[in-house]
């Protein structure tokens, strides 16, 4: 099924999200991306909020983004920063890159929004080298039954439609494990500087690893 474009979301999201950077998001991005090196693929790069945080040891950056407005903004951002990044059209479910060719895949606040998490994670596993890292942060469904029920209800009636396909209730850790990744270096953290209701959600933060051969 072809992904539906979300031009309205792409219009309001960049300004709203940019305000969160100095409240703690930029520091989180910097912490996560600092160890990266080699060939890196970012999926759902949005307007390029991660771009200032890629270290010099990253030798090549390819960023895949389905929304045209985000791609334009990300290209502008890369140019401002003097960062060599190829920003290309595509979706996580069908990545337009070669098998086994990246040292790391970065996904920040993206697995909540992809149409098909299992397909996206299978693609991420395909394009990573053995031992490669899936790095990022994602808000996930709460463990308690009452909260999870509320999150599912919010997703169904309002949240997902207003927020570019985002879901509050996903079991992303389960999906990452199901896709065969080792999850020892993924922690659960609260990110209280994010807006409600995401501030109330647990966040998966860190690195999942594709097994070595
Ligand atoms: C909440 S924004 C996060 C943007 C950016 N990663 C960040 O950290 O600011 C979600 C992003 O995922 C992208 N996205 C949604 N569905 C996608 C899909 N199926 N494949 C790849 N990216 C997708 C959106 O276009 C948007 O850029």
Short mmCIF file of C-alpha atoms in Angstrom, two decimals, residues 76-182:
data_model
loop_
_atom_site.label_atom_id
_atom_site.label_comp_id
_atom_site.label_asym_id
_atom_site.label_seq_id
_atom_site.Cartn_x
_atom_site.Cartn_y
_atom_site.Cartn_z
CA UNK A 76 18.76 23.51 3.38
CA UNK A 77 19.89 22.47 6.86
CA UNK A 78 22.71 20.29 5.48
CA UNK A 79 23.87 23.14 3.27
CA UNK A 80 23.87 25.63 6.16
CA UNK A 81 25.93 23.19 8.23
CA UNK A 82 28.30 22.34 5.39
CA UNK A 83 27.29 18.71 5.87
CA UNK A 84 27.54 16.33 2.93
CA UNK A 85 24.27 14.42 3.11
CA UNK A 86 22.24 12.79 0.36
CA UNK A 87 18.60 13.49 1.22
CA UNK A 88 16.46 11.12 -0.83
CA UNK A 89 12.80 10.28 -1.23
CA UNK A 90 11.67 6.97 0.21
CA UNK A 91 10.03 5.14 3.06
CA UNK A 92 11.36 2.95 5.83
CA UNK A 93 9.28 0.06 4.50
CA UNK A 94 11.12 0.11 1.17
CA UNK A 95 14.55 1.67 1.63
CA UNK A 96 16.17 2.72 -1.65
CA UNK A 97 19.65 1.48 -0.64
CA UNK A 98 21.78 -1.64 -0.96
CA UNK A 99 21.65 -4.66 1.34
CA UNK A 100 24.30 -4.88 4.09
CA UNK A 101 25.82 -1.52 3.27
CA UNK A 102 25.48 0.67 6.43
CA UNK A 103 27.29 0.70 9.78
CA UNK A 104 24.34 2.37 11.49
CA UNK A 105 20.73 3.36 10.91
CA UNK A 106 19.36 6.34 12.83
CA UNK A 107 15.63 6.61 13.57
CA UNK A 108 14.43 9.28 16.01
CA UNK A 109 10.69 9.51 16.61
CA UNK A 110 10.00 7.60 13.39
CA UNK A 111 8.99 4.03 14.33
CA UNK A 112 5.93 5.54 16.03
CA UNK A 113 4.84 6.88 12.63
CA UNK A 114 5.73 4.32 9.96
CA UNK A 115 2.76 2.54 8.43
CA UNK A 116 4.20 -0.95 8.93
CA UNK A 117 6.69 -1.34 11.79
CA UNK A 118 7.56 -4.97 11.00
CA UNK A 119 8.31 -4.15 7.36
CA UNK A 120 10.36 -1.08 8.37
CA UNK A 121 12.44 -3.08 10.86
CA UNK A 122 12.99 -5.88 8.33
CA UNK A 123 14.29 -3.26 5.89
CA UNK A 124 16.56 -1.72 8.55
CA UNK A 125 17.97 -5.18 9.30
CA UNK A 126 18.47 -5.76 5.56
CA UNK A 127 20.50 -2.61 4.95
CA UNK A 128 22.70 -2.87 8.05
CA UNK A 129 26.02 -4.70 8.00
CA UNK A 130 26.26 -7.65 10.43
CA UNK A 131 26.81 -6.13 13.90
CA UNK A 132 25.43 -2.79 12.68
CA UNK A 133 23.55 -0.44 15.01
CA UNK A 134 19.99 0.87 15.01
CA UNK A 135 20.28 4.11 17.02
CA UNK A 136 17.57 6.44 18.22
CA UNK A 137 14.73 7.23 20.55
CA UNK A 138 11.04 6.39 20.31
CA UNK A 139 8.09 6.97 22.61
CA UNK A 140 6.28 3.68 23.23
CA UNK A 141 3.11 2.36 24.80
CA UNK A 142 2.90 2.40 28.59
CA UNK A 143 3.14 -0.87 30.53
CA UNK A 144 -0.05 -0.37 32.60
CA UNK A 145 -3.31 -1.69 31.08
CA UNK A 146 -5.34 1.43 31.86
CA UNK A 147 -2.82 3.80 30.32
CA UNK A 148 -2.35 1.56 27.28
CA UNK A 149 -6.12 1.51 26.78
CA UNK A 150 -6.18 5.33 26.87
CA UNK A 151 -3.27 5.53 24.43
CA UNK A 152 -5.03 3.18 21.99
CA UNK A 153 -8.22 5.22 22.24
CA UNK A 154 -6.34 8.49 21.63
CA UNK A 155 -4.60 6.92 18.61
CA UNK A 156 -7.91 5.73 17.15
CA UNK A 157 -9.90 8.93 17.50
CA UNK A 158 -7.50 11.83 17.22
CA UNK A 159 -3.78 11.55 17.84
CA UNK A 160 -2.64 9.60 14.78
CA UNK A 161 -4.66 11.77 12.38
CA UNK A 162 -3.38 15.05 13.80
CA UNK A 163 0.25 14.03 14.23
CA UNK A 164 1.47 12.72 10.91
CA UNK A 165 0.61 9.05 11.56
CA UNK A 166 2.21 8.96 15.04
CA UNK A 167 0.96 6.27 17.48
CA UNK A 168 1.15 6.53 21.27
CA UNK A 169 0.48 2.86 21.96
CA UNK A 170 3.07 0.88 19.99
CA UNK A 171 5.13 -1.97 21.47
CA UNK A 172 8.26 -0.90 19.61
CA UNK A 173 10.65 -2.85 21.86
CA UNK A 174 8.73 -6.06 21.10
CA UNK A 175 8.83 -5.28 17.37
CA UNK A 176 12.60 -4.60 17.45
CA UNK A 177 13.21 -7.91 19.23
CA UNK A 178 10.86 -9.69 16.83
CA UNK A 179 12.97 -8.36 13.94
CA UNK A 180 16.01 -10.13 15.42
CA UNK A 181 17.91 -7.23 17.00
CA UNK A 182 19.81 -7.49 20.29
#
